[in-house]
Every structure is written in C-alpha cells, then in structure tokens.
PDB file of C-alpha atoms and ligand atoms in Angstrom:
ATOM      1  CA  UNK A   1      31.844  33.245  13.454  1.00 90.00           C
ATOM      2  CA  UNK A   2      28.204  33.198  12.536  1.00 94.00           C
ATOM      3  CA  UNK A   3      25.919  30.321  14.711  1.00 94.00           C
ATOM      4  CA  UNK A   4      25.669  27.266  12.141  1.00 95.00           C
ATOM      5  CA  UNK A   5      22.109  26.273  11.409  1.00 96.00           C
ATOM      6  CA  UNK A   6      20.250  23.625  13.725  1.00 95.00           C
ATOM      7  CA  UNK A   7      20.245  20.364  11.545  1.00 95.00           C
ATOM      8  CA  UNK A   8      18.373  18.780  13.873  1.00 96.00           C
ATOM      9  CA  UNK A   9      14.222  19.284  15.023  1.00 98.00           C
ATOM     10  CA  UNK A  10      15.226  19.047  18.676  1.00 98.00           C
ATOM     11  CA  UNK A  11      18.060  21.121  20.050  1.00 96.00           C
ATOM     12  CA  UNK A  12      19.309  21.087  23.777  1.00 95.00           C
ATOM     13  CA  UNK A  13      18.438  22.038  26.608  1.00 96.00           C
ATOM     14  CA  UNK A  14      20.350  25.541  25.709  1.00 94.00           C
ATOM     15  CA  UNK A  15      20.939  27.713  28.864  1.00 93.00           C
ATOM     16  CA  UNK A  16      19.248  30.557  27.749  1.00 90.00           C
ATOM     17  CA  UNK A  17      19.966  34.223  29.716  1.00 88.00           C
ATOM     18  CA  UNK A  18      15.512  34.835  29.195  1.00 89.00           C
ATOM     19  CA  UNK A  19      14.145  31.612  29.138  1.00 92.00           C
ATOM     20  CA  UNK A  20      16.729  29.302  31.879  1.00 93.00           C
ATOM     21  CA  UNK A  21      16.899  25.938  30.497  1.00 96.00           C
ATOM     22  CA  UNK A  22      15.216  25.955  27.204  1.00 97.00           C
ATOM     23  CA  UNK A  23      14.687  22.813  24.885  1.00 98.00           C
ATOM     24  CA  UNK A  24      14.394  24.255  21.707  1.00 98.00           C
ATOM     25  CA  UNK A  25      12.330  23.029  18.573  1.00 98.00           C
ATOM     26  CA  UNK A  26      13.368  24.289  14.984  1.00 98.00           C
ATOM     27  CA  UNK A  27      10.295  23.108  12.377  1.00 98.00           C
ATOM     28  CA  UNK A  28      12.058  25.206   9.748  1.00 97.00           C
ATOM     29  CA  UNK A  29      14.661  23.238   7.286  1.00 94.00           C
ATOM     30  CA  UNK A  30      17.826  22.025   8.713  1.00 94.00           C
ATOM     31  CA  UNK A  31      20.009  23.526   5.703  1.00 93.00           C
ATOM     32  CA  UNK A  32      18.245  26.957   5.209  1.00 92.00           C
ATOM     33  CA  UNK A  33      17.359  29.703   6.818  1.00 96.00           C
ATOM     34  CA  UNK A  34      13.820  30.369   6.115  1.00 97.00           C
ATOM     35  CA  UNK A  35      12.557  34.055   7.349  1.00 98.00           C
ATOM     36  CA  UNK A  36      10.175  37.354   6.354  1.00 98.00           C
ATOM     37  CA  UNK A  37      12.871  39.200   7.698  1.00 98.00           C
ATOM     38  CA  UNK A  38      16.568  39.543   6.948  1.00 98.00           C
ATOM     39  CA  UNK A  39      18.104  41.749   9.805  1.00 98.00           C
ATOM     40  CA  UNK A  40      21.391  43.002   9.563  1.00 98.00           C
ATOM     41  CA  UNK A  41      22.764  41.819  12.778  1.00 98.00           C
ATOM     42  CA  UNK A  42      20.966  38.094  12.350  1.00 98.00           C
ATOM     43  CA  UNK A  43      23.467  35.786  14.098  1.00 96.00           C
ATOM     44  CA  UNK A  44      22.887  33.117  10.987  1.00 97.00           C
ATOM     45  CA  UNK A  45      23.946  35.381   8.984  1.00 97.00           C
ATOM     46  CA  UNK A  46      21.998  36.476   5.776  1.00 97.00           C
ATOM     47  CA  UNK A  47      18.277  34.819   5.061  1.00 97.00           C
ATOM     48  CA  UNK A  48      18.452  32.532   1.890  1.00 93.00           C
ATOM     49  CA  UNK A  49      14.939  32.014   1.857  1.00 95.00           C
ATOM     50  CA  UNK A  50      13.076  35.412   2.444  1.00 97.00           C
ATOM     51  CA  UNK A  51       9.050  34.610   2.006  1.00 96.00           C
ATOM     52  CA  UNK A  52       6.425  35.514   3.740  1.00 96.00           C
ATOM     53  CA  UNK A  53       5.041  31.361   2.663  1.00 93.00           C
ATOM     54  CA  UNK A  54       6.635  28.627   2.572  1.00 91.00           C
ATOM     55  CA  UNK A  55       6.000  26.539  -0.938  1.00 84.00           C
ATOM     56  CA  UNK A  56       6.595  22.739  -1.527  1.00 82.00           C
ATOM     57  CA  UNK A  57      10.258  23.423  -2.757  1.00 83.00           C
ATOM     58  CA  UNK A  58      11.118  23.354   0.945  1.00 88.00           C
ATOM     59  CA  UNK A  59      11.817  20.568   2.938  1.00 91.00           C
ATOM     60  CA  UNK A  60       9.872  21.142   6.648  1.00 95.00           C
ATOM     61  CA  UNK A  61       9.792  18.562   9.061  1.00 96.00           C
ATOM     62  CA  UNK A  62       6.341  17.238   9.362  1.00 97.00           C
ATOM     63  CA  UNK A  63       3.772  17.623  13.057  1.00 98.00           C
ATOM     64  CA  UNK A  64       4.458  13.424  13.459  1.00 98.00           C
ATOM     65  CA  UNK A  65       7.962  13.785  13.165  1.00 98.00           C
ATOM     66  CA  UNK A  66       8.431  16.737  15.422  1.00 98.00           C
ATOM     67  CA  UNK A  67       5.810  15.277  18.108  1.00 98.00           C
ATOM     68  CA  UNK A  68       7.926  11.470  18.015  1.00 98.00           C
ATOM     69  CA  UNK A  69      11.223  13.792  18.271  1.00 98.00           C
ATOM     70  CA  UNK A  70       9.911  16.168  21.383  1.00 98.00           C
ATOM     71  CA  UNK A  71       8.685  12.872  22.959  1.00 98.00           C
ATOM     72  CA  UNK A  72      11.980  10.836  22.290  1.00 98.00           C
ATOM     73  CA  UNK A  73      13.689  13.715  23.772  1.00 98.00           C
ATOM     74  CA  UNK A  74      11.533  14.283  26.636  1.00 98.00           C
ATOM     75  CA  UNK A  75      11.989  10.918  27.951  1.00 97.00           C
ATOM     76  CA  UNK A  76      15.655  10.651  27.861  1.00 97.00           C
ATOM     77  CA  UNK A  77      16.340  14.016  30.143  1.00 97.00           C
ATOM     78  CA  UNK A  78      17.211  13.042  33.303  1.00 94.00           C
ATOM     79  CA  UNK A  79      15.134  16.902  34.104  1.00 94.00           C
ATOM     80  CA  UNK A  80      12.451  18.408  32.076  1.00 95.00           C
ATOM     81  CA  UNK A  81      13.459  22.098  30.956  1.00 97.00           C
ATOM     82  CA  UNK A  82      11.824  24.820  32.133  1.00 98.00           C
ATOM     83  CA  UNK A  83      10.549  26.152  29.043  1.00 98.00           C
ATOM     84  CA  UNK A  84      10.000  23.889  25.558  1.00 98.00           C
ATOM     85  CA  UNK A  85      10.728  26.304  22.822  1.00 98.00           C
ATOM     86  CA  UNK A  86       9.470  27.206  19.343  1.00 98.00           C
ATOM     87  CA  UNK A  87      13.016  28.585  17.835  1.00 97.00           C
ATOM     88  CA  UNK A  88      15.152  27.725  15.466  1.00 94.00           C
ATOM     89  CA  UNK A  89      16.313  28.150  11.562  1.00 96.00           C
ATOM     90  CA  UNK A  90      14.016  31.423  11.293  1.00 97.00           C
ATOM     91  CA  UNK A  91      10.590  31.838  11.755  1.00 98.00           C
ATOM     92  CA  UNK A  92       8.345  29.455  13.361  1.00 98.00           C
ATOM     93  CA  UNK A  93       5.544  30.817  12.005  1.00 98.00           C
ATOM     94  CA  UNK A  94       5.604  30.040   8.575  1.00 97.00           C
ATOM     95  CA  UNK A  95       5.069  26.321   9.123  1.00 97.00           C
ATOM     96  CA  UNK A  96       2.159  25.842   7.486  1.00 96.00           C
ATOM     97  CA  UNK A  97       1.118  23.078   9.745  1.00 97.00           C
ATOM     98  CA  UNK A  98       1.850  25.994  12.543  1.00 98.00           C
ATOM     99  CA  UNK A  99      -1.362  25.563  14.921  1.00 98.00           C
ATOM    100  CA  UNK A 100      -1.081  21.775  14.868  1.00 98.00           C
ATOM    101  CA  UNK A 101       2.312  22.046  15.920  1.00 98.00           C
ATOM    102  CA  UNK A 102       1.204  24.250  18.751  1.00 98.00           C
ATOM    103  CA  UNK A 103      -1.507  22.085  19.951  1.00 98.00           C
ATOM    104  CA  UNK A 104       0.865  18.428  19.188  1.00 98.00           C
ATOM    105  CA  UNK A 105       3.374  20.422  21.908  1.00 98.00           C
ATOM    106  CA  UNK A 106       1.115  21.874  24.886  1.00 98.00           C
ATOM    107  CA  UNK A 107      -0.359  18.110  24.529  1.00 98.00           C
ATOM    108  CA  UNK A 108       3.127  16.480  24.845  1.00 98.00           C
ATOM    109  CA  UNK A 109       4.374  18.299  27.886  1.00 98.00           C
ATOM    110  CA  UNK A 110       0.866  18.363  29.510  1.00 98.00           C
ATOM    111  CA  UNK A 111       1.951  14.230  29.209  1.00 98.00           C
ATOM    112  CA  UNK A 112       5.705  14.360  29.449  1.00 98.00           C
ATOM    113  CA  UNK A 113       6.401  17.388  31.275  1.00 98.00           C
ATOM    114  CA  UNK A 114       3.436  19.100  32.986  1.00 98.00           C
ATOM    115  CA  UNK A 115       6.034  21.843  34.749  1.00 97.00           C
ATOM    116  CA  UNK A 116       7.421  23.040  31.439  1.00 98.00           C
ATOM    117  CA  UNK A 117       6.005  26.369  30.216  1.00 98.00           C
ATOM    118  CA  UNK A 118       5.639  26.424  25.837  1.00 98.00           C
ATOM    119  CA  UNK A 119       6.867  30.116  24.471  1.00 98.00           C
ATOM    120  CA  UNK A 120       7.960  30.850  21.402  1.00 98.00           C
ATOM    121  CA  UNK A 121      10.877  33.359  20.455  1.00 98.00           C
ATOM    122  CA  UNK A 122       8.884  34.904  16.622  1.00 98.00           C
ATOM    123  CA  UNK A 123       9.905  38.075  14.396  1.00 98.00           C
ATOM    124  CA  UNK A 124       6.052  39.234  14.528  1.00 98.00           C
ATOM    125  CA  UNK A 125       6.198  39.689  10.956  1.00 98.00           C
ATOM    126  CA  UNK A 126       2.631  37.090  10.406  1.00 98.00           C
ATOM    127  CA  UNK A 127       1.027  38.385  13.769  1.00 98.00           C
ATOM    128  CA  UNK A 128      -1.505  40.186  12.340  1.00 97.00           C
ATOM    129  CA  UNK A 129      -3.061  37.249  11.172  1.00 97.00           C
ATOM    130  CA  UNK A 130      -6.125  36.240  12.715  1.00 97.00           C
ATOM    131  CA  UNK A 131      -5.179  32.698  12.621  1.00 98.00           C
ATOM    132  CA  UNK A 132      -1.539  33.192  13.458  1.00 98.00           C
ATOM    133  CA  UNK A 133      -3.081  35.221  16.887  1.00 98.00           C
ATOM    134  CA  UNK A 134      -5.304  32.271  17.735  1.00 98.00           C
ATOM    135  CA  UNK A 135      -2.013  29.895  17.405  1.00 98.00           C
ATOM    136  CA  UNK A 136       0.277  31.957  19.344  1.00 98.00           C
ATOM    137  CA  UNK A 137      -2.440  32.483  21.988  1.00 98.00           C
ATOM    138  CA  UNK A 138      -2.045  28.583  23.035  1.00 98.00           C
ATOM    139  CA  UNK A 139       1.326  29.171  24.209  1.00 98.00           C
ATOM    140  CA  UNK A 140       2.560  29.890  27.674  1.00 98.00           C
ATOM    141  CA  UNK A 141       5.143  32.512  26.622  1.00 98.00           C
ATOM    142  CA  UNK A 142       5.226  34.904  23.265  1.00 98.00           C
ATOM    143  CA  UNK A 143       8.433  36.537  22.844  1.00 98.00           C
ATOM    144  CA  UNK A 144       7.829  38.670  19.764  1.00 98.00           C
ATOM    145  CA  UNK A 145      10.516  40.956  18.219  1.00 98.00           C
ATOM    146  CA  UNK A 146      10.343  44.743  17.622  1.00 98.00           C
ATOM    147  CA  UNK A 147      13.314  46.469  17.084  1.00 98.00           C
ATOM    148  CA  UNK A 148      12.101  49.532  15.441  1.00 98.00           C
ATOM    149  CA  UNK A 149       9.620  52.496  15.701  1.00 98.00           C
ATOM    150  CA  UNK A 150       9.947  54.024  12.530  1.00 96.00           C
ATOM    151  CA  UNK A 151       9.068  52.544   9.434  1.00 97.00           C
ATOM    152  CA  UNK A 152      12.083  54.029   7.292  1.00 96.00           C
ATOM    153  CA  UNK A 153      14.499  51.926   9.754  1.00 97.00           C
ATOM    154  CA  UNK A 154      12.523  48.767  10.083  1.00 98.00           C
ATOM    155  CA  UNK A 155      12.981  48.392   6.306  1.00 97.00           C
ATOM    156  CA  UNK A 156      16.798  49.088   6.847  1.00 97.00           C
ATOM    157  CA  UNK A 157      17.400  46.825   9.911  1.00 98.00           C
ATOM    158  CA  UNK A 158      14.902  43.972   9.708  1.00 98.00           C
ATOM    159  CA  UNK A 159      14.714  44.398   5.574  1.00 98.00           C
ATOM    160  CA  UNK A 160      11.030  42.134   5.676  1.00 98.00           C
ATOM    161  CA  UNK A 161       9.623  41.046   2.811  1.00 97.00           C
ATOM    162  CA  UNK A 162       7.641  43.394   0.423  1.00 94.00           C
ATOM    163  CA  UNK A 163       4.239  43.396   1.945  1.00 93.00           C
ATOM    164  CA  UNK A 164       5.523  43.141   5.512  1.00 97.00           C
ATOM    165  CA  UNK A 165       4.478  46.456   7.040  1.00 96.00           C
ATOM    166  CA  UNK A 166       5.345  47.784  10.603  1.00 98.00           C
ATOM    167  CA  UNK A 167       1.994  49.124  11.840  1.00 98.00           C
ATOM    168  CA  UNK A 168       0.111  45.690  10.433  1.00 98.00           C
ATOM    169  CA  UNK A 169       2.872  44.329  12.728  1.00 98.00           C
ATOM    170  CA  UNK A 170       2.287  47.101  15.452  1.00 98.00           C
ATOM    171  CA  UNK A 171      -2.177  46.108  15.342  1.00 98.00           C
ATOM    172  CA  UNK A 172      -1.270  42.216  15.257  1.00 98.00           C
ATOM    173  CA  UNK A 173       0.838  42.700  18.671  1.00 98.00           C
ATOM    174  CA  UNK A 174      -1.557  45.100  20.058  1.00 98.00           C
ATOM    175  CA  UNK A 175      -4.157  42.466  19.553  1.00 98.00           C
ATOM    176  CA  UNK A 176      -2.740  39.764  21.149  1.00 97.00           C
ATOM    177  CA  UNK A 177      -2.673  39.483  24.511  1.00 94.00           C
ATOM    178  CA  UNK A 178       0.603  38.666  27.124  1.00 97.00           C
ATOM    179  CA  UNK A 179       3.126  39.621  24.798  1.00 98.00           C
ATOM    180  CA  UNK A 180       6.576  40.204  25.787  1.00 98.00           C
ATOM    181  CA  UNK A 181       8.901  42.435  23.312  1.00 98.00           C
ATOM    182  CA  UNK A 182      12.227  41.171  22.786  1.00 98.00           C
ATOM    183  CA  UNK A 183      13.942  44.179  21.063  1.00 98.00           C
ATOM    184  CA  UNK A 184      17.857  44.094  19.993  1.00 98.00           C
ATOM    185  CA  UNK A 185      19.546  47.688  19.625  1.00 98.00           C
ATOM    186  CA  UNK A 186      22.718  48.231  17.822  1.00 98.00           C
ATOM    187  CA  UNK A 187      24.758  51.707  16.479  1.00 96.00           C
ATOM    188  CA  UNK A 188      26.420  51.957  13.509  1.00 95.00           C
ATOM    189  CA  UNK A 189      25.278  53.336   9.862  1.00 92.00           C
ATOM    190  CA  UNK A 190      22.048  50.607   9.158  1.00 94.00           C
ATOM    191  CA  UNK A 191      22.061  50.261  13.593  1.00 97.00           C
ATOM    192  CA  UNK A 192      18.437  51.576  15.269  1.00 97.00           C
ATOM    193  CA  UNK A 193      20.156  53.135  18.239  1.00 96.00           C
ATOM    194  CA  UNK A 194      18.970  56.549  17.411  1.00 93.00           C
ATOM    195  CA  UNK A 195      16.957  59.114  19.640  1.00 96.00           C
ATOM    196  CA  UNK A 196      14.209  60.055  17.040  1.00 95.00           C
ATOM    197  CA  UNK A 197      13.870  55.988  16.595  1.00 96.00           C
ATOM    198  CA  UNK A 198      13.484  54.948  20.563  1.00 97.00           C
ATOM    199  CA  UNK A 199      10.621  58.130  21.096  1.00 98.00           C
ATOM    200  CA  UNK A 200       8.661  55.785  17.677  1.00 98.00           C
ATOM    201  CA  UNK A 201       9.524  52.620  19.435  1.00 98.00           C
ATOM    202  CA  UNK A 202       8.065  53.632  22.798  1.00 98.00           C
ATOM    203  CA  UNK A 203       4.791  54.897  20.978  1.00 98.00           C
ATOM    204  CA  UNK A 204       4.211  51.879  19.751  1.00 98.00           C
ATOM    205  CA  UNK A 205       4.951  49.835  23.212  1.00 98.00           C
ATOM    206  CA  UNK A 206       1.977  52.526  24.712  1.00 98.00           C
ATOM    207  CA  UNK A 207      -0.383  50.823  22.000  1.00 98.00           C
ATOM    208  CA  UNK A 208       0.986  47.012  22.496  1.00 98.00           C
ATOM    209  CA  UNK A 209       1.164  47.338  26.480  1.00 98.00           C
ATOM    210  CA  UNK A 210       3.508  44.497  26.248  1.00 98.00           C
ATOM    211  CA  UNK A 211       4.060  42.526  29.566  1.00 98.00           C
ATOM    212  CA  UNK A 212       7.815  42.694  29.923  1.00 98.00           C
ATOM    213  CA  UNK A 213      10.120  44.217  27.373  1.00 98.00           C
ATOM    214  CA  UNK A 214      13.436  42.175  27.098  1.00 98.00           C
ATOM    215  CA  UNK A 215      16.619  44.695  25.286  1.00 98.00           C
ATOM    216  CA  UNK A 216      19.640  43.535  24.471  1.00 96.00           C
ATOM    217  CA  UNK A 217      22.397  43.992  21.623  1.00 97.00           C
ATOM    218  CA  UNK A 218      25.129  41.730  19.460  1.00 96.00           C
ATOM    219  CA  UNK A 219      26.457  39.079  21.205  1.00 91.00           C
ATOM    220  CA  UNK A 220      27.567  36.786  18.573  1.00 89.00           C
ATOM    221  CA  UNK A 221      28.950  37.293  14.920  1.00 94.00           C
ATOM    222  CA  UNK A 222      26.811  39.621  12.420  1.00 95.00           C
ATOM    223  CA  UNK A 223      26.693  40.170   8.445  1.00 96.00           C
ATOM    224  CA  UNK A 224      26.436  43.904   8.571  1.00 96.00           C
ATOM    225  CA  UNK A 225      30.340  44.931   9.643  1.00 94.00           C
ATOM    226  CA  UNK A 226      29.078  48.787  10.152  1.00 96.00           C
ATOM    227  CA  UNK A 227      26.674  47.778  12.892  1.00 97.00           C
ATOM    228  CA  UNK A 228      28.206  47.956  16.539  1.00 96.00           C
ATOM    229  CA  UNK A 229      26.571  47.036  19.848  1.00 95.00           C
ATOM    230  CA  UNK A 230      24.887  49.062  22.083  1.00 96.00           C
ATOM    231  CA  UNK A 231      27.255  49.680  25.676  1.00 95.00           C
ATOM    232  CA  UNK A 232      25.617  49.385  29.122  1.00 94.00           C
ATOM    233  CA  UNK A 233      24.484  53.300  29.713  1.00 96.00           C
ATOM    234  CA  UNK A 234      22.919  53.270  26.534  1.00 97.00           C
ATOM    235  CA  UNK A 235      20.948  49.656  27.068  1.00 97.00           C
ATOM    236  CA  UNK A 236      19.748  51.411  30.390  1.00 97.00           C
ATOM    237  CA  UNK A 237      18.664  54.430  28.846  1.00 98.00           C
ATOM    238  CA  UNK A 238      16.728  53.006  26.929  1.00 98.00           C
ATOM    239  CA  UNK A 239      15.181  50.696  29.741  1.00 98.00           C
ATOM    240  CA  UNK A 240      14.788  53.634  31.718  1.00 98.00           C
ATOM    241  CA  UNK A 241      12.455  55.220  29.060  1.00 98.00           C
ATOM    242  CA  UNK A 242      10.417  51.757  29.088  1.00 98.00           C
ATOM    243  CA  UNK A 243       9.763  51.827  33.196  1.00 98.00           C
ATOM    244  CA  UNK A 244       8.870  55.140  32.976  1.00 98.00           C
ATOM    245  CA  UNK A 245       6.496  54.429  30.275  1.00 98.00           C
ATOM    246  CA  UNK A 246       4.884  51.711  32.840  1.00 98.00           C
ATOM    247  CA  UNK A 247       6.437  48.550  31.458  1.00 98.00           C
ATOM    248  CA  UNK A 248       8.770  46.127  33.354  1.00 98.00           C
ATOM    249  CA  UNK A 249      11.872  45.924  31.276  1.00 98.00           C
ATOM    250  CA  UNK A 250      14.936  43.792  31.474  1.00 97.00           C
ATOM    251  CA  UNK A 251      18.609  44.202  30.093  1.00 97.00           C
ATOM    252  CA  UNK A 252      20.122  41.403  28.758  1.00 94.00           C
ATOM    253  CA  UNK A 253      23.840  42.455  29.009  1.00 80.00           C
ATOM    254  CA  UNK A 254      26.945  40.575  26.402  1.00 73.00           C
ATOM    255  CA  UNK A 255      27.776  37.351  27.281  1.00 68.00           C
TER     256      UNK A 255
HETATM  257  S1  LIG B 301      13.987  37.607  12.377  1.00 72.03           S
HETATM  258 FE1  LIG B 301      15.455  36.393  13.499  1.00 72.03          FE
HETATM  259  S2  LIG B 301      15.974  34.681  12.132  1.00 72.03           S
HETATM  260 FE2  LIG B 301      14.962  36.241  10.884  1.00 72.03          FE
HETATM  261  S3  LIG B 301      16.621  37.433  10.021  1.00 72.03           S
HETATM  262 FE3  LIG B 301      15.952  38.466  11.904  1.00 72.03          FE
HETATM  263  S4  LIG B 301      17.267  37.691  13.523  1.00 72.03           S
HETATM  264 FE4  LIG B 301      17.462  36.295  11.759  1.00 72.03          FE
END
C-alpha cells in the first residue's frame, strides 16, 4: 500500500533509520502531493502537482501557522527529538515563504529545544538557486537526493519537470557546502541499478564531495510494478565504490 499523505503540518516524532527520532514538518498541502520530480518508486505514489512553483491555486500552510504548530508540539513532548525535520507531501522547497520558514524553525528550537539539530530531507531539484543555497545553508543537516549519474536515466527515474536539468542540479550541490547524498537504487526496466549509471553517479559525488552518502532501496509500496529493489551485495557494492572514492557511506538495509 502506498504511504497516505500527511494531513497534518506537524507529524511525529517518526523513528527514522538516518535521522533517530525525527519530528517532521510538511509545509506542502495536506491533500496533494506537490513535487519537481515524479520518481517511479515515490512511496506516495504518483505526483499530482508536478511544478517547479507553486501558484495561488494551492493551498500551503502559512510561516504563523507552521511556527504556532512546531511550538504547540514542542511543548507537549515529554522529550525533544533529535532532529526537527523539513519533510513531508513533496518538496519543501517550493514554499515560497521557504527561507522564513527556515529562519521561524532554527529560532523555535534555539527557544524550545536548543539540543535538536534542523535538516531537511529535499529532491535537489531548486538547489541551484542562489537563494534556495542561502536557505538550505541555515540548517543543521541537508539531506539532498541524487539517484542518478546520467542524464538519460534521471529523466526516466526521477521524470523532473521540463527545465529541471541534472548538471544545474550537480553545480547547485557542488556549491553548497555539508551536503549529505541520500541516493535510492532499484533494478528493473525504468530502475538505475546499472554499471554504466553508478561510474556517472560517482563522477558527480568527486565534484559534490558530499559529507556522507546515505544508499538505500524500496522499502514501502511503489507505482512503477517493473522496478525491484536492490539486495544486500549489490547495496554494498555500490558503497564500496563510494569509500573508495573517499566518502563515508552508509547502507540503509529493508525494514
Ligand atoms: S522527490 Fe521525493 S516526493 Fe518527489 S516524487 Fe521523488 S520520492 Fe516522491
């Protein structure tokens, strides 16, 4: 079964296998998933609102109702989380009240929860964007996704919008600093487990000299039926071929 939607702005704390406890924030719609990307093993299942901007059709929580929410739920956990998490119904990003978001959390938990760390879990697809950089940048933690090396199979498996372009993606990430990659490999006809692909993929993490590098494969349900998950050899091939490219890198095996 495909994971229903968040209807709410505050979700959790989730256990998550990367973050630990993570109290999640979703300032995308509660009914729609709105994303520059739709991949073919999304866990929502198919994007229904693919933009690269978000117009006034949509209906987007605003920064005072998400800062009263993280506060209301701040004070009623017996524990703060260890990380307070920009997630959710898509991507993050395309709030267009994004940086005021940012800045509404870090000054939140530097109130309500000083030991919590801020990440974010984003497709990448705006990072180029100088503003989008200097956003991201106030965060503790920048999980950003990249799942492909070649171009050809980014616009199979992540299918972005038209004007969403893997080396503008590959710059944006090489500009920014801390990142970590969080990279999903699956087989399968439209899957990017494929030799030629991983040798692309690698180039790219030379020019991004990510942090950490975080691999994993399906857990939960998918749209694409042809795609399969990755086994455990081939997940530690492939994080072999990080470490020996001088990155720390991290399997995330099924639940
Ligand atoms: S980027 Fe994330 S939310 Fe968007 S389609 Fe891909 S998996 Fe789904």
């Amino acid at each position: 079964m495909l994971l229903t939607l968040k209807k709410d702005i505050i979700y959790g704390p989730v256990h998550s296998r990367r973050l630990g406890r993570s109290l999640g924030i979703n300032i995308l719609p509660g009914d729609k998933k709105a994303c520059p990307f739709n991949c073919v093993y999304c866990q929502y299942g198919w994007t229904e609102y693919h933009t690269t901007r978000i117009d006034g059709s949509l209906c987007l929580p605003s920064v005072e109702e998400v800062k009263k929410a993280l506060e209301t739920a701040l004070i009623n956990l017996k524990e703060p989380p260890a990380f307070i998490t920009f997630s959710g119904n898509g991507e993050p990003t395309l709030h267009p009240d994004f940086d005021a978001m940012v800045e509404s959390i870090v000054s939140i938990r530097n109130l309500l929860a000083p030991a919590a760390r801020t990440a974010i879990l984003s497709n990448s697809a705006l990072v180029w964007e100088k503003p989008i950089q200097v956003s991201l940048s106030k965060l503790d933690s920048r999980i950003m996704k990249l799942d492909c090396g070649s171009p050809l199979l980014f616009e199979r498996y992540n299918q972005p919008c038209s004007g969403v372009d893997l080396d503008l993606i590959t710059q944006g990430l090489e500009e920014l600093e801390d990142v970590t990659i969080q990279a999903l490999f699956a087989s399968g006809e439209t899957g990017n487990l494929n030799t030629q692909n991983i040798e692309e993929w690698i180039k790219r993490l030379k020019r991004i000299k990510p942090k950490a590098v975080q691999l994993y494969t399906l857990d939960r349900d998918y749209p694409d039926k042809t795609l399969e998950h990755a086994n455990d050899e081939e997940l530690s091939n492939i994080k072999s071929q990080v470490l020996q490219a001088s990155f720390p890198a991290e399997v995330y095996s099924r639940l």
